[in-house]
CSV table of C-alpha atoms and ligand atoms in Angstrom, one decimal:
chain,number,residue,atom,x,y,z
A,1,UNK,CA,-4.7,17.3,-25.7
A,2,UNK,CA,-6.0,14.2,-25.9
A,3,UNK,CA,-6.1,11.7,-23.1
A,4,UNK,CA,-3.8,8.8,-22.1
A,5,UNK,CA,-4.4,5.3,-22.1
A,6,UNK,CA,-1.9,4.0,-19.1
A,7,UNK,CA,-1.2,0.3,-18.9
A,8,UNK,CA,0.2,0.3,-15.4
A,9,UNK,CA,1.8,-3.5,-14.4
A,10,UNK,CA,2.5,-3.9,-11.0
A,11,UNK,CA,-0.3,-1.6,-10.0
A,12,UNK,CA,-1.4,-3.4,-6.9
A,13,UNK,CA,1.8,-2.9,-5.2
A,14,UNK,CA,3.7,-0.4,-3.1
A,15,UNK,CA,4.7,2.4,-5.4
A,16,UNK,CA,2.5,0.9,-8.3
A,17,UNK,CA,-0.5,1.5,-5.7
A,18,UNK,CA,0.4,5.2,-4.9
A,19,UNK,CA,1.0,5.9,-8.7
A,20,UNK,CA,-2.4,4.8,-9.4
A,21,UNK,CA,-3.6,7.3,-6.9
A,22,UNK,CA,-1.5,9.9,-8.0
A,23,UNK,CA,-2.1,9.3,-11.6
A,24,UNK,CA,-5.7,9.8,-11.2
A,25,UNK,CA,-5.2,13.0,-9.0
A,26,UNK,CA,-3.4,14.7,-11.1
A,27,UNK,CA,-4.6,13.3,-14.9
A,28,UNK,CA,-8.3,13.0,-14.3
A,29,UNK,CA,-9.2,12.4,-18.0
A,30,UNK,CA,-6.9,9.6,-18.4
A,31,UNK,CA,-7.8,5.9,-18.9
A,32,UNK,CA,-5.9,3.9,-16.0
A,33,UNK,CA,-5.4,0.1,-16.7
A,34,UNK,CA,-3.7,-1.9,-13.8
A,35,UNK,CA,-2.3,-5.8,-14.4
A,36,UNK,CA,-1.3,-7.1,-11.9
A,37,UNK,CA,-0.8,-10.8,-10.7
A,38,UNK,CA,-1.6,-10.6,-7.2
A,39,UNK,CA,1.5,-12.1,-5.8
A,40,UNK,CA,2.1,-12.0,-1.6
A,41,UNK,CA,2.7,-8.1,-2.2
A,42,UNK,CA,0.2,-7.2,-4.6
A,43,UNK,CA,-3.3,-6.1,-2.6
A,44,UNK,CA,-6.6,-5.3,-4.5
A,45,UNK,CA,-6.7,-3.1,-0.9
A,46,UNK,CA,-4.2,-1.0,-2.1
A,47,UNK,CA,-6.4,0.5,-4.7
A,48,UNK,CA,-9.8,0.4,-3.5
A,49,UNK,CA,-9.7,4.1,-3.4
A,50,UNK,CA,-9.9,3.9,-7.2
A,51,UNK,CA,-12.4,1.6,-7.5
A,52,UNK,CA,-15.7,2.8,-9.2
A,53,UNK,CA,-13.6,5.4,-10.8
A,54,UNK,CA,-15.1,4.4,-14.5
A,55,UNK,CA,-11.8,5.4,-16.1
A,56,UNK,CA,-10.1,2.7,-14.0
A,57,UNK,CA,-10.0,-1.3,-14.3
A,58,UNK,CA,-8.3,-3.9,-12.7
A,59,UNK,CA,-7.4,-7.0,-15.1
A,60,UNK,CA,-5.7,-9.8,-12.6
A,61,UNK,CA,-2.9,-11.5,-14.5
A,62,UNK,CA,0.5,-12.2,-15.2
A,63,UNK,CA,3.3,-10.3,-17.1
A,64,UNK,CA,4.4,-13.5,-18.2
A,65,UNK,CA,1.1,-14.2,-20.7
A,66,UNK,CA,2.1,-12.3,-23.9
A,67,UNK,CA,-1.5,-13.1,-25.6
A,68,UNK,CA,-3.0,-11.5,-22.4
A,69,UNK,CA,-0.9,-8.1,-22.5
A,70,UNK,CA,-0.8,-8.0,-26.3
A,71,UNK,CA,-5.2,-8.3,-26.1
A,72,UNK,CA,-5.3,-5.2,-23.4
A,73,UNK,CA,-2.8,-2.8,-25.5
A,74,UNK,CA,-5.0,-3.5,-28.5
A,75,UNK,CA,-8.6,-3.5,-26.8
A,76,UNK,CA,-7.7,-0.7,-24.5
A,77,UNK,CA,-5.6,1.6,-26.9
A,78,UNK,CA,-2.9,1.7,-24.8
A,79,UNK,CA,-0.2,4.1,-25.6
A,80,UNK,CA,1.9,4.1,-22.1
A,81,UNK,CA,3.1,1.2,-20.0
A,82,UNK,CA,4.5,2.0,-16.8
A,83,UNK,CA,6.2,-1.2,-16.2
A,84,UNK,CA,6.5,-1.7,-12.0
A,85,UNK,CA,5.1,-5.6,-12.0
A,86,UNK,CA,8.6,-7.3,-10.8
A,87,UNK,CA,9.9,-9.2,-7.5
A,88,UNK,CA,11.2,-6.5,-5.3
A,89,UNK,CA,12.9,-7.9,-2.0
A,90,UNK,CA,16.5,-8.5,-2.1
A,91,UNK,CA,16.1,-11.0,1.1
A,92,UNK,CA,13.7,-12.7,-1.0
A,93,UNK,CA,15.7,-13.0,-4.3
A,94,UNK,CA,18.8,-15.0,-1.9
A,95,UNK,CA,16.5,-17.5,-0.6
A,96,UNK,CA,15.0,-17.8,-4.2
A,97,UNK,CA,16.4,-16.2,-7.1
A,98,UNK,CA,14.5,-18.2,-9.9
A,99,UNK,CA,11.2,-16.1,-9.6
A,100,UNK,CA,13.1,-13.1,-9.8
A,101,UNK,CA,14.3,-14.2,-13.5
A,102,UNK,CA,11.1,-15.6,-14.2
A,103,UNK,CA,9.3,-11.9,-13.4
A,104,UNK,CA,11.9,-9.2,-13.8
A,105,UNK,CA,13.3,-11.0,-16.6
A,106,UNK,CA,11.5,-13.1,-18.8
A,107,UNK,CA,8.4,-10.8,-17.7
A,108,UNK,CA,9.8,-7.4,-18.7
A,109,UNK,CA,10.9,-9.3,-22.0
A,110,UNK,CA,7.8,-10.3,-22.5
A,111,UNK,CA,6.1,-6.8,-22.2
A,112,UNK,CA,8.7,-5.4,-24.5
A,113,UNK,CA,7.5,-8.1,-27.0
A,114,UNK,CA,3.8,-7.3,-26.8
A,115,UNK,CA,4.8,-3.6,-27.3
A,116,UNK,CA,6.3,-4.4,-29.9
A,117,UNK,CA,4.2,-6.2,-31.9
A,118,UNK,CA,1.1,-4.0,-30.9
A,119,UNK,CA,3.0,-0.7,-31.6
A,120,UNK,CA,5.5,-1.6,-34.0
A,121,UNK,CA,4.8,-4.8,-35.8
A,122,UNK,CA,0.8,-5.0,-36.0
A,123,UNK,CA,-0.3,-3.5,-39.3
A,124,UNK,CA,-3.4,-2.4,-37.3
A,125,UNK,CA,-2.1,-0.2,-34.3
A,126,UNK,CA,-4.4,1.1,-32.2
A,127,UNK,CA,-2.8,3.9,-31.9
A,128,UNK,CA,-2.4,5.0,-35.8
A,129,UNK,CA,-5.1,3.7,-37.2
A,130,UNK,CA,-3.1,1.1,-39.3
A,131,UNK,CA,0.1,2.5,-40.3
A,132,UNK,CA,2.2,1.0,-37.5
A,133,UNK,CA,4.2,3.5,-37.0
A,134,UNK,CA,4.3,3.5,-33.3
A,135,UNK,CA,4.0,7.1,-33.1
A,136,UNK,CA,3.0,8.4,-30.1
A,137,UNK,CA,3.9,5.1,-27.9
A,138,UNK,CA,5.6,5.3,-24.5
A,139,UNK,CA,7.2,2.1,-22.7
A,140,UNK,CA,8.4,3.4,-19.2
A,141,UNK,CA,10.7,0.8,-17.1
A,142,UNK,CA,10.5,1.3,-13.6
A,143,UNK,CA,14.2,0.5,-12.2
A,144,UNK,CA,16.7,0.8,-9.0
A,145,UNK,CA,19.5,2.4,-8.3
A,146,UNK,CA,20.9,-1.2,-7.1
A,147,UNK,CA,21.9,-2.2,-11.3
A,148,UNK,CA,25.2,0.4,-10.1
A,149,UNK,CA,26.0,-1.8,-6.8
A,150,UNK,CA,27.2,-0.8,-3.9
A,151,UNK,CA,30.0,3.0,-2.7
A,152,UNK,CA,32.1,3.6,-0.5
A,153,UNK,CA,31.8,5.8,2.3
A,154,UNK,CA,33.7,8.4,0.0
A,155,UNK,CA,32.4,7.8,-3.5
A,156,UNK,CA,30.6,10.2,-5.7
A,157,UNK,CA,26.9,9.3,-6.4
A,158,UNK,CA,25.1,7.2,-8.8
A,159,UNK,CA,25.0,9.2,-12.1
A,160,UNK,CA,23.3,7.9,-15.3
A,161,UNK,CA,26.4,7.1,-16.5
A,162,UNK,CA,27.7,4.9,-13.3
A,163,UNK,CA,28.7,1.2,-15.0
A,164,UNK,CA,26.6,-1.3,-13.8
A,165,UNK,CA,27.6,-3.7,-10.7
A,166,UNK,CA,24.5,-5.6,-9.5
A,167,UNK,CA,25.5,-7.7,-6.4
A,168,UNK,CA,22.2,-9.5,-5.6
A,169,UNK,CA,20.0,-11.8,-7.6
A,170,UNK,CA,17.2,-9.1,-7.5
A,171,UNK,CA,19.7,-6.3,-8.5
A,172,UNK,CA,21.7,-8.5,-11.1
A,173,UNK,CA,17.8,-9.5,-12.4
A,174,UNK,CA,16.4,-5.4,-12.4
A,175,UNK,CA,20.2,-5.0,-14.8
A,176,UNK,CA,19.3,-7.6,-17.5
A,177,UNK,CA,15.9,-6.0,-17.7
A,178,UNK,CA,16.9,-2.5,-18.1
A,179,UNK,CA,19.0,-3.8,-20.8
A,180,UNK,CA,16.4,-5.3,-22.5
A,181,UNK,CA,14.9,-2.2,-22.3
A,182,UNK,CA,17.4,-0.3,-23.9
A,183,UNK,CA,18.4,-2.8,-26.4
A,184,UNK,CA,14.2,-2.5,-27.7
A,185,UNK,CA,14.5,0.7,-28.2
A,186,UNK,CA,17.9,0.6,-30.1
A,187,UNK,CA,17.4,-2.6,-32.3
A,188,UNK,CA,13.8,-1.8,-33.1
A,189,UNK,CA,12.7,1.8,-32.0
A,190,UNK,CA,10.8,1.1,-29.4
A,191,UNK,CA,10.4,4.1,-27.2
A,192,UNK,CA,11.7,4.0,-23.8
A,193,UNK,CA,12.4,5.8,-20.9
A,194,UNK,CA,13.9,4.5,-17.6
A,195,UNK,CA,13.6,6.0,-14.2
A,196,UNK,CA,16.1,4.5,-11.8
A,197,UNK,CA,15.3,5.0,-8.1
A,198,UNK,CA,16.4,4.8,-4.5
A,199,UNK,CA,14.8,3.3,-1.7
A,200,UNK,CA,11.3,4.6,-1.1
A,201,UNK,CA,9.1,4.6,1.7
A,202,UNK,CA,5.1,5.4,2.3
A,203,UNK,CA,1.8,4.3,2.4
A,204,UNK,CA,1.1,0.4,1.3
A,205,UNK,CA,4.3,-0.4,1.9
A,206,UNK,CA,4.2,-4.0,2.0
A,207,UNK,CA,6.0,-5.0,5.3
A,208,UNK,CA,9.0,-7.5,4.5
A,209,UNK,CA,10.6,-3.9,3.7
A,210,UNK,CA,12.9,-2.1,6.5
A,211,UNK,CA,10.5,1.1,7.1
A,212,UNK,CA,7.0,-0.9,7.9
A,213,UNK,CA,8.6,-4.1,9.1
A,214,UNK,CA,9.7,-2.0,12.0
A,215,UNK,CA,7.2,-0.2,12.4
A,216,UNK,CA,4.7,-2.7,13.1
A,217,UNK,CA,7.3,-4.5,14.8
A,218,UNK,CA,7.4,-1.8,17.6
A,219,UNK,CA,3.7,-1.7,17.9
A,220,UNK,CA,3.6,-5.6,18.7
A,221,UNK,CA,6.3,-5.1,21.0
A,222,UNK,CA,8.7,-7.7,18.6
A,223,UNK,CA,12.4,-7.3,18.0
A,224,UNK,CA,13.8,-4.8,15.5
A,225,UNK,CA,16.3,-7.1,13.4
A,226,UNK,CA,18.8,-5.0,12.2
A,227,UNK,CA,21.1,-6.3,9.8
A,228,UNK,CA,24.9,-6.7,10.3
A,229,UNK,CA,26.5,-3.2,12.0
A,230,UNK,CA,23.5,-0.8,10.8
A,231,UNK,CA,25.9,1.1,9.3
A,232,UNK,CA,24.6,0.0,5.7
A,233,UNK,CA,23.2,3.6,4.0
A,234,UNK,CA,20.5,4.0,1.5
A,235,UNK,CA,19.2,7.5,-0.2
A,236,UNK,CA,15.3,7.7,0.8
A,237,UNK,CA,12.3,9.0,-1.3
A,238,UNK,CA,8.9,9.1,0.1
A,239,UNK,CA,6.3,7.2,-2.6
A,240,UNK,CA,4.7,10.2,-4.1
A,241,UNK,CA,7.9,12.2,-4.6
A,242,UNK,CA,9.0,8.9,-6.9
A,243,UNK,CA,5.5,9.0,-8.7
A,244,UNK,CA,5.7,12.6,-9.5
A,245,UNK,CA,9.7,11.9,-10.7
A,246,UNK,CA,8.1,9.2,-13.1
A,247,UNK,CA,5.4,11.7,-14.6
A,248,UNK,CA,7.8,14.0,-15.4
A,249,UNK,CA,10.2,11.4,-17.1
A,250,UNK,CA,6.9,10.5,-19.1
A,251,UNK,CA,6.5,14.2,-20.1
A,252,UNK,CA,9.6,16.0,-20.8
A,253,UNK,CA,11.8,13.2,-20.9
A,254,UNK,CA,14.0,12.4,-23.9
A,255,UNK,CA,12.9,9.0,-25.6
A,256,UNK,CA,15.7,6.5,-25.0
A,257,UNK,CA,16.8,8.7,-21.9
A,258,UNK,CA,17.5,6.7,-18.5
A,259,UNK,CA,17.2,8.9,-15.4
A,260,UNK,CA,18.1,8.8,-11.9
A,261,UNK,CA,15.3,9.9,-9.2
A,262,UNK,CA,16.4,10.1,-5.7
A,263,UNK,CA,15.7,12.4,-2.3
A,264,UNK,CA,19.8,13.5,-1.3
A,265,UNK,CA,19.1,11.9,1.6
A,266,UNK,CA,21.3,9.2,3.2
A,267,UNK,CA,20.7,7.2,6.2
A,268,UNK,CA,22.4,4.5,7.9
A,269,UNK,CA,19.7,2.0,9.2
A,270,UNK,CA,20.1,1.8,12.5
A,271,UNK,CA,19.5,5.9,12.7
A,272,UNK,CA,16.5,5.5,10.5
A,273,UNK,CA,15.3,3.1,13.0
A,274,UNK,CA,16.3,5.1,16.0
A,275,UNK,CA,14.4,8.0,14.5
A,276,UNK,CA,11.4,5.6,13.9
A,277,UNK,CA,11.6,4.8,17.9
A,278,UNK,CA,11.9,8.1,18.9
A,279,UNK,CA,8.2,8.9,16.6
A,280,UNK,CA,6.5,6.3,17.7
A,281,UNK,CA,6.9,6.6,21.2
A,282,UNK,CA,6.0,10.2,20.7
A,283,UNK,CA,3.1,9.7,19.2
A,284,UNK,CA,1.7,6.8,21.7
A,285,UNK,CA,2.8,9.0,24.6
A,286,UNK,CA,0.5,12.0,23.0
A,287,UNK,CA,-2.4,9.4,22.5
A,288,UNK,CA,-4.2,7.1,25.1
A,289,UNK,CA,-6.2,5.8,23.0
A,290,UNK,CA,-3.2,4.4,20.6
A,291,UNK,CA,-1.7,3.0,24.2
A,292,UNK,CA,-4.8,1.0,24.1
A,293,UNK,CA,-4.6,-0.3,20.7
A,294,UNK,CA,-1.0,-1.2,20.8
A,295,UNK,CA,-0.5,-2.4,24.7
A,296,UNK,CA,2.5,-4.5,23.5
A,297,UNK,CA,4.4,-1.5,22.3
A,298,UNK,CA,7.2,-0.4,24.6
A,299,UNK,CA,6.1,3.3,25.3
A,300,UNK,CA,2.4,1.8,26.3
A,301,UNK,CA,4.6,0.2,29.1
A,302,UNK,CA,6.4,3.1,29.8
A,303,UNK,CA,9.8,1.6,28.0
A,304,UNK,CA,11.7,3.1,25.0
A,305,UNK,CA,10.9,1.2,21.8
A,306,UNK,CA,14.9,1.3,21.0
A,307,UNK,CA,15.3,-1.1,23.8
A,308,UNK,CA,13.8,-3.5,21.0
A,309,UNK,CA,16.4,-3.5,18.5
A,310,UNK,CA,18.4,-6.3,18.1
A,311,UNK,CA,21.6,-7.1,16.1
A,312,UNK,CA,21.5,-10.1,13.5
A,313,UNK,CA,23.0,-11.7,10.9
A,314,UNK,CA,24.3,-9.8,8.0
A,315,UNK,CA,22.4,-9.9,4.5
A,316,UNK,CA,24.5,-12.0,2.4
A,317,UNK,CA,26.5,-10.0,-0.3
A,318,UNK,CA,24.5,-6.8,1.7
A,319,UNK,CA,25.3,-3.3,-0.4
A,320,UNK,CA,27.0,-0.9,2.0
A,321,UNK,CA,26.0,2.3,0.7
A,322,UNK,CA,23.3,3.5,-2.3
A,323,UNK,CA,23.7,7.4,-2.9
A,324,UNK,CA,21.7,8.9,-6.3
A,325,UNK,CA,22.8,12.3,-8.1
A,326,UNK,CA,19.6,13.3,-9.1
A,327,UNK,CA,21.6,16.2,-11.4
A,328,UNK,CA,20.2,15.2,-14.9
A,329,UNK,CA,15.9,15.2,-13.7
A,330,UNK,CA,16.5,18.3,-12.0
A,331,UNK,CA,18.1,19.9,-15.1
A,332,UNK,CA,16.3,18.1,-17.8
A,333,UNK,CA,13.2,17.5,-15.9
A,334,UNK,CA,12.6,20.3,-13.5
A,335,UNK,CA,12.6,17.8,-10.7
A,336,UNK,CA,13.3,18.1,-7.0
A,337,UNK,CA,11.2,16.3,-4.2
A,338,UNK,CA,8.7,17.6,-2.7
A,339,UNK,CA,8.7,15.8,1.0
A,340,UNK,CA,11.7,16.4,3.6
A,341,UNK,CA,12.4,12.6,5.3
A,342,UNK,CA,10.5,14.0,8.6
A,343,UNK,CA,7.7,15.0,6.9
A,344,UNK,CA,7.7,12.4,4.9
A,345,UNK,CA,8.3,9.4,7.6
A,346,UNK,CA,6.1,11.3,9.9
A,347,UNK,CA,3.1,11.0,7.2
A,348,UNK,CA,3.8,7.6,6.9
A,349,UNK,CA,3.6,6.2,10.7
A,350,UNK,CA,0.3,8.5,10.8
A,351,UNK,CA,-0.7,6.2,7.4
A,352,UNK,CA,-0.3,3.1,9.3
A,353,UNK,CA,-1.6,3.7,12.5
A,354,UNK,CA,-4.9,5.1,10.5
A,355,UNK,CA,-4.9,1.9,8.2
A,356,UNK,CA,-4.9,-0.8,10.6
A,357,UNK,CA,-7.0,-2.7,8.6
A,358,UNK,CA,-5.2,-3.1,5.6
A,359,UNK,CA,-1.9,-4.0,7.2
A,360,UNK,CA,-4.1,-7.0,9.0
A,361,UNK,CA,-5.0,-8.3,5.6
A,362,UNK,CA,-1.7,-7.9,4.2
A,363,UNK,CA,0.0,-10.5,7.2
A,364,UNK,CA,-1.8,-13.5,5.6
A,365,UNK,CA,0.0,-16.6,6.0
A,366,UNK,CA,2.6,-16.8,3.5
A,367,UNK,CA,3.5,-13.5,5.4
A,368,UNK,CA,4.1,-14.8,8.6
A,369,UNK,CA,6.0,-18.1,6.8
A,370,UNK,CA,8.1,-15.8,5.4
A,371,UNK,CA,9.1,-13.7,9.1
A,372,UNK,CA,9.7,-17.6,10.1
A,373,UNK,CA,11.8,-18.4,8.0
A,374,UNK,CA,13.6,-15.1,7.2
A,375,UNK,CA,14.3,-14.4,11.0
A,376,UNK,CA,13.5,-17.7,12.8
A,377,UNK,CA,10.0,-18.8,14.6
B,401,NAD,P1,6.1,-4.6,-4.7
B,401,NAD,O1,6.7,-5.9,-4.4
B,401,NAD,O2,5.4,-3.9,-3.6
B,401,NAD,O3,5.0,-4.7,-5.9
B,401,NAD,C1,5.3,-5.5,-7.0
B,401,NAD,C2,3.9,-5.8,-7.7
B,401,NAD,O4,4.1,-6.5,-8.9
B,401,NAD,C3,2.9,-6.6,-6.8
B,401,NAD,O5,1.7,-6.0,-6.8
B,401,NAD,C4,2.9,-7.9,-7.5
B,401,NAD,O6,1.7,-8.6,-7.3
B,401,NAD,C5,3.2,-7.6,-8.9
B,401,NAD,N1,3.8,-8.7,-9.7
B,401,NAD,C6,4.8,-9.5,-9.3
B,401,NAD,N2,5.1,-10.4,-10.2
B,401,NAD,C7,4.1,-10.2,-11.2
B,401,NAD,C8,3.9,-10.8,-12.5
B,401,NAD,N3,4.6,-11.8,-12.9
B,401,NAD,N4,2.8,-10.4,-13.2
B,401,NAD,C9,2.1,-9.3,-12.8
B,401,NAD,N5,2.3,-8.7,-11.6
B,401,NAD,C10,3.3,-9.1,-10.9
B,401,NAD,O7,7.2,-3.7,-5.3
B,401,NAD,P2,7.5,-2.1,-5.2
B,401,NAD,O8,8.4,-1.8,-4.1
B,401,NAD,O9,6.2,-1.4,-5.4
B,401,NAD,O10,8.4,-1.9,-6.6
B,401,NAD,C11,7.8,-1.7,-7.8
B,401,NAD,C12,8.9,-1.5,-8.9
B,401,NAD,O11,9.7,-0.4,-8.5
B,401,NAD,C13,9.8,-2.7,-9.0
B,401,NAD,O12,10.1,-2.9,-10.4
B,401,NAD,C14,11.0,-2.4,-8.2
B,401,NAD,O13,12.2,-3.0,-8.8
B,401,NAD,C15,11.1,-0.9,-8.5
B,401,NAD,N6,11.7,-0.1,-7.4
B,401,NAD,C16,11.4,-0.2,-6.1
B,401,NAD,C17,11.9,0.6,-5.1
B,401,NAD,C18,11.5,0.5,-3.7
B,401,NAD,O14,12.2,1.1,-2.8
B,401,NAD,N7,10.5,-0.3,-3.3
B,401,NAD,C19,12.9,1.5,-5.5
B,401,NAD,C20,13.3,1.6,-6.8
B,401,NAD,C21,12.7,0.8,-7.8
B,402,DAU,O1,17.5,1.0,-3.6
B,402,DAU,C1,16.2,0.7,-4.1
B,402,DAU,C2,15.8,-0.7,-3.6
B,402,DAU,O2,15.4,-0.4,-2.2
B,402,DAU,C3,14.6,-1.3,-4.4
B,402,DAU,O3,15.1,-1.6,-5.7
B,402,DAU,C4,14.1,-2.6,-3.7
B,402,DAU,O4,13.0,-3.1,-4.4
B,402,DAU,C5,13.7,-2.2,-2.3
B,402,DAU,O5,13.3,-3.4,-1.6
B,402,DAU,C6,14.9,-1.6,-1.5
B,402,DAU,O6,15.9,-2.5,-1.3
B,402,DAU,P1,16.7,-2.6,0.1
B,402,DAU,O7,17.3,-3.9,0.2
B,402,DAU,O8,17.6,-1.4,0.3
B,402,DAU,O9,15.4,-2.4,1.1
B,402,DAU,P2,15.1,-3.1,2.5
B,402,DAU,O10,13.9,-2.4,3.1
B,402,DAU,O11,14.9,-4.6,2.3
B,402,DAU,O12,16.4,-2.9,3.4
B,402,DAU,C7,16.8,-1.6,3.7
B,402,DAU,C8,18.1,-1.7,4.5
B,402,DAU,O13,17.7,-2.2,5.8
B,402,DAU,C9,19.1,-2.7,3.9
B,402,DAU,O14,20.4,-2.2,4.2
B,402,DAU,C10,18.9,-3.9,4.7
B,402,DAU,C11,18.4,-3.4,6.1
B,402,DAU,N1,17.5,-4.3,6.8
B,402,DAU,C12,16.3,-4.7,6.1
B,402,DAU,C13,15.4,-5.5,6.8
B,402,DAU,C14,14.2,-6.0,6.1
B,402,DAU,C15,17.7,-4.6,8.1
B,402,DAU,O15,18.7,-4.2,8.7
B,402,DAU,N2,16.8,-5.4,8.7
B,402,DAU,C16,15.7,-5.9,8.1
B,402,DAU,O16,14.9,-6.7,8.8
């Protein structure tokens, strides 16, 4: 079989990252293009474990420039796009929802429209010789399971067929671009797939997100902000069990077909952060020498780290419960994942106390403006 030429967007962030790694794992032959524009959560760290790996590049740029992405389909013969590049925090898209249409909107447009004219419109594909046919194309939209809003304690899961309800700017922005999506493939034949996902957690997770903002939060000894009543439940995936949910969509999945990934497994936050107390006091109990790197954490001063949580204002508009029936990809797809959320949390706390260093360089400035003005000086 011959070997694919992956355009991956988004590549330098959190699950864009881990898919790079896991791409090039598991498909050693193929060609693995990243674009990414470097925003506050996109790190050239995250991929340094690919660098020198001759059938990987990094191209710094934006979604947004269509003579740009059109030029790397055509130069690099690229016939998948994995499409992660967006604006990912909901606490972000309420304090300023106008980047979120700019990137998750006009962006994915833009993407489809390179596509399109490469694969469909150019009389010279790369991929056909010159027939532009687009055989043999792939255009894969990486999506949430926050387009179907927010259940009740009581409701059935998110299906594929669940109407769409987005309640925040950032969910309301993912919506109009997996309709895009869609409407490419049915006005002009584009071929699509869409994965839509629940909340993941692992490795590189940039931390403005629950899972490493508390974690390094306990290891500075800092308060645990936890939304309104903590009751607020998401379904989690560790990273790798999304990226291998994504390969499959991008071999056995139908073209056109949208697909749910998610782990059955529902938390409310304040137990996912009691659990992450409860780990990381373990582990610095277990290890002196961690005591020594992290003095202001509670458990090097003989305290719980629960005794740092801290009740705060509600998330405006904040979803109460995401659940995903992941029925079709285990049907269609084969898919289950792979990591239970003990192993999988427990992997990542060991990821982050090993990779000091990167989380260092990723609390820049415009990091710490943003815990300032997010949750006060
Ligand atoms: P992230 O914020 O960690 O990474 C986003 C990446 O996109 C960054 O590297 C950033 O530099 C890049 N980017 C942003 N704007 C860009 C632009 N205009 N041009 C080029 N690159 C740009 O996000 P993530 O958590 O890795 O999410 C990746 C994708 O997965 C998103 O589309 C998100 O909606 C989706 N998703 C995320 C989750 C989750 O739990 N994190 C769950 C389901 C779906
Ligand atoms: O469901 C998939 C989505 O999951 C993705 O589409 C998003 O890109 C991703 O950011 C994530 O969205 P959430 O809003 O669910 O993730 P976040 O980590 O921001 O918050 C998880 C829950 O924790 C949510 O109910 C809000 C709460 N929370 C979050 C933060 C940052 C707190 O209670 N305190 C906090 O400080």
């Amino acid at each position: 079989m011959q070997s694919a030429h992956l355009l991956v967007t988004g590549g330098a962030g959190f699950i864009g990252a881990n898919f790079v790694h896991y791409w090039l794992a598991q498909h050693p032959c193929d060609r693995v293009v990243v674009l990414d524009a470097l925003t506050y959560a996109g790190n050239r760290a995250s991929l340094a474990a690919a660098e020198g790996n001759p059938n990987f590049r990094f191209v710094h740029g934006n979604i947004l420039d269509l003579g740009l992405v059109e030029g790397l389909l055509r130069d690099e013969k690229i016939d998948t796009i994995v499409h992660f590049a967006a604006e990912s925090h909901v606490d972000r898209s309420i304090h300023g929802p106008d980047a979120f249409i700019e990137t998750n909107v006009v962006g994915t447009h833009t993407m489809l429209k390179a596509a399109k004219s490469v694969w469909l419109d150019s009389v010279q594909s790369p991929l056909d010789g010159g027939g532009g046919s687009g055989r043999g194309h792939r255009f894969h939209h990486v999506s949430t399971d926050e387009v179907y809003g927010s259940l009740g304690p009581d409701d059935p899961a998110f299906t594929e067929d669940t109407p769409y309800a987005p309640n925040s700017p950032y969910s309301a922005s993912k919506a109009a671009s997996d309709h895009l999506v869609r409407a490419y493939h049915h006005t002009y034949g584009l071929q699509v797939t869409t994965s839509n996902c629940s909340n993941n957690y692992g490795p590189y997770q940039f931390p403005e997100k629950l899972i490493p903002l508390v974690l390094l939060n306990i290891l500075h000894g800092k308060a645990l902000p936890i939304y309104g009543d903590g009751k607020n439940i998401r379904d989690w995936l560790y990273v790798e069990d999304h990226c291998r949910g994504i390969d499959l969509v991008l071999q056995r999945g139908a073209v056109g077909g949208v697909y749910n990934i998610g782990g059955h497994n529902e938390w409310t936050n304040i137990d996912i952060v009691t659990l992450i107390c409860r780990l990381v006091d373990e582990a610095i109990a277990q290890d002196p020498v961690l005591a020594q790197r992290f003095p202001q954490a509670p458990a090097a001063q003989g305290k719980a780290a629960d005794s740092l949580i801290t009740y705060v204002k509600d998330r405006l508009g904040h979803d109460r419960r995401y659940a995903i029936d992941a029925r079709k990809c285990r049907t269609e797809l084969g898919y289950a994942p792979q990591e239970s959320f003990e192993t999988g949390i427990r992997k990542t706390i060991v990821w982050m106390l090993a990779n000091e260093a990167w989380w260092r360089a990723v609390m820049d400035g415009s990091y710490r403006d943003w815990l300032d003005r997010q949750y006060g000086g």
